[in-house]
């Protein structure tokens, strides 16, 4: 903006007359000035009138502008979507419901990045010999590259590690142990060649007490000839050893819906389910293509004898569901393919 002339009045200000020199007759006409000429400086009454008129004009203009704004906003509010900040209208178990467009993080798939939420997964071993026992070792580091050593215990464990081949076969759910220096380790065998994905699912504790729950992912390699397996088609029943597991549910993108798993033994009766990781079941969902990770836990009690989860899928596609459940002191895994559209 160009510089304003020194003698020009500031916008919205009123210039005042110069204070008369002491001893000068304020009623006298200065030498050389026509007595009949109007003074260049307005008197107090004129200034007062100008201020009043200016104020009225400004008030009218402001009122008109605000009316236009408020009038235009009314129709938008009447036909707009619900605010993402509004209270959640659905109680648990009330049925399928939407998280809202501004709460998409609730359905966001994790495990797609090695760094997220201020933390980085640093693998110390990343290559394995297919079919031979090895050890997965890694650290979690913060934004200052310091090794993190404080983690919250969530679902009975401070660290959950999921390993699966990129064709979604060979699922493993592991719980490593941490050394004093923050290095996590767990025995791991990759049964076949290929590229595998390892997920570290944890809640880190910062020095100020903040808790950050996140999932980081990294690829592992098992060199050798790799022939990907086709993903099995959708089925409502599958086998896990001698048990039959039935799936019921209809996931939809962006909606939280119930999915139930009912387990029966060879005799057709329901086995006595035991708690595993503090609950009757544990569910991991992986999206075909990018292997986006969803980690879901069930309601505290069985629902008509079934394990019920509330699943939110972030978008359409095919998902592989892995249900871990325990009975007779042993953990078993049932797998399902689910198409979401």
Short mmCIF file of N, CA and C in Angstrom, two decimals, residues 235-238 245-251 257-262 283 311 321 336-340:
data_model
loop_
_atom_site.label_atom_id
_atom_site.label_comp_id
_atom_site.label_asym_id
_atom_site.label_seq_id
_atom_site.Cartn_x
_atom_site.Cartn_y
_atom_site.Cartn_z
N UNK A 235 -17.04 -66.74 2.28
CA UNK A 235 -17.78 -67.87 2.84
C UNK A 235 -18.33 -67.46 4.20
N UNK A 236 -19.41 -68.08 4.61
CA UNK A 236 -19.97 -67.76 5.93
C UNK A 236 -19.55 -68.76 7.00
N UNK A 237 -18.89 -69.84 6.60
CA UNK A 237 -18.38 -70.80 7.57
C UNK A 237 -16.97 -71.21 7.18
N UNK A 238 -16.18 -71.57 8.17
CA UNK A 238 -14.84 -72.08 7.95
C UNK A 238 -14.48 -73.02 9.09
N UNK A 245 -16.63 -72.45 12.50
CA UNK A 245 -16.87 -71.05 12.87
C UNK A 245 -17.78 -70.44 11.81
N UNK A 246 -18.89 -69.87 12.27
CA UNK A 246 -19.85 -69.23 11.38
C UNK A 246 -19.76 -67.71 11.51
N UNK A 247 -19.76 -67.04 10.36
CA UNK A 247 -19.66 -65.58 10.32
C UNK A 247 -21.00 -64.98 9.92
N UNK A 248 -21.39 -63.91 10.61
CA UNK A 248 -22.59 -63.17 10.26
C UNK A 248 -22.27 -61.69 10.31
N UNK A 249 -22.56 -60.98 9.24
CA UNK A 249 -22.31 -59.55 9.21
C UNK A 249 -22.34 -59.03 7.79
N UNK A 250 -22.52 -57.72 7.65
CA UNK A 250 -22.54 -57.09 6.34
C UNK A 250 -21.84 -55.73 6.44
N UNK A 251 -20.50 -55.71 6.49
CA UNK A 251 -19.78 -54.44 6.60
C UNK A 251 -20.06 -53.52 5.42
N UNK A 257 -20.66 -51.55 12.01
CA UNK A 257 -21.70 -52.59 11.99
C UNK A 257 -21.27 -53.76 12.87
N UNK A 258 -22.24 -54.51 13.40
CA UNK A 258 -21.88 -55.70 14.18
C UNK A 258 -21.52 -56.86 13.27
N UNK A 259 -20.49 -57.58 13.65
CA UNK A 259 -20.15 -58.85 13.00
C UNK A 259 -20.02 -59.90 14.11
N UNK A 260 -20.68 -61.03 13.89
CA UNK A 260 -20.74 -62.08 14.91
C UNK A 260 -20.04 -63.33 14.42
N UNK A 261 -19.43 -64.03 15.36
CA UNK A 261 -18.79 -65.31 15.08
C UNK A 261 -19.33 -66.33 16.09
N UNK A 262 -19.89 -67.41 15.55
CA UNK A 262 -20.45 -68.46 16.39
C UNK A 262 -19.62 -69.73 16.18
N UNK A 283 -9.86 -59.83 16.79
CA UNK A 283 -10.10 -59.78 15.36
C UNK A 283 -9.16 -58.79 14.69
N UNK A 311 -17.29 -53.48 13.68
CA UNK A 311 -16.27 -53.30 12.64
C UNK A 311 -16.60 -52.09 11.77
N UNK A 321 -10.40 -61.42 7.23
CA UNK A 321 -10.62 -61.36 8.68
C UNK A 321 -9.94 -62.55 9.34
N UNK A 336 -11.64 -65.54 7.25
CA UNK A 336 -12.75 -65.29 6.35
C UNK A 336 -12.36 -64.21 5.35
N UNK A 337 -12.89 -64.29 4.15
CA UNK A 337 -12.81 -63.22 3.17
C UNK A 337 -14.16 -62.53 3.12
N UNK A 338 -14.14 -61.21 3.20
CA UNK A 338 -15.37 -60.42 3.19
C UNK A 338 -15.26 -59.35 2.12
N UNK A 339 -16.28 -59.26 1.27
CA UNK A 339 -16.33 -58.22 0.24
C UNK A 339 -17.17 -57.07 0.76
N UNK A 340 -16.60 -55.85 0.66
CA UNK A 340 -17.29 -54.64 1.12
C UNK A 340 -17.52 -53.75 -0.09
#
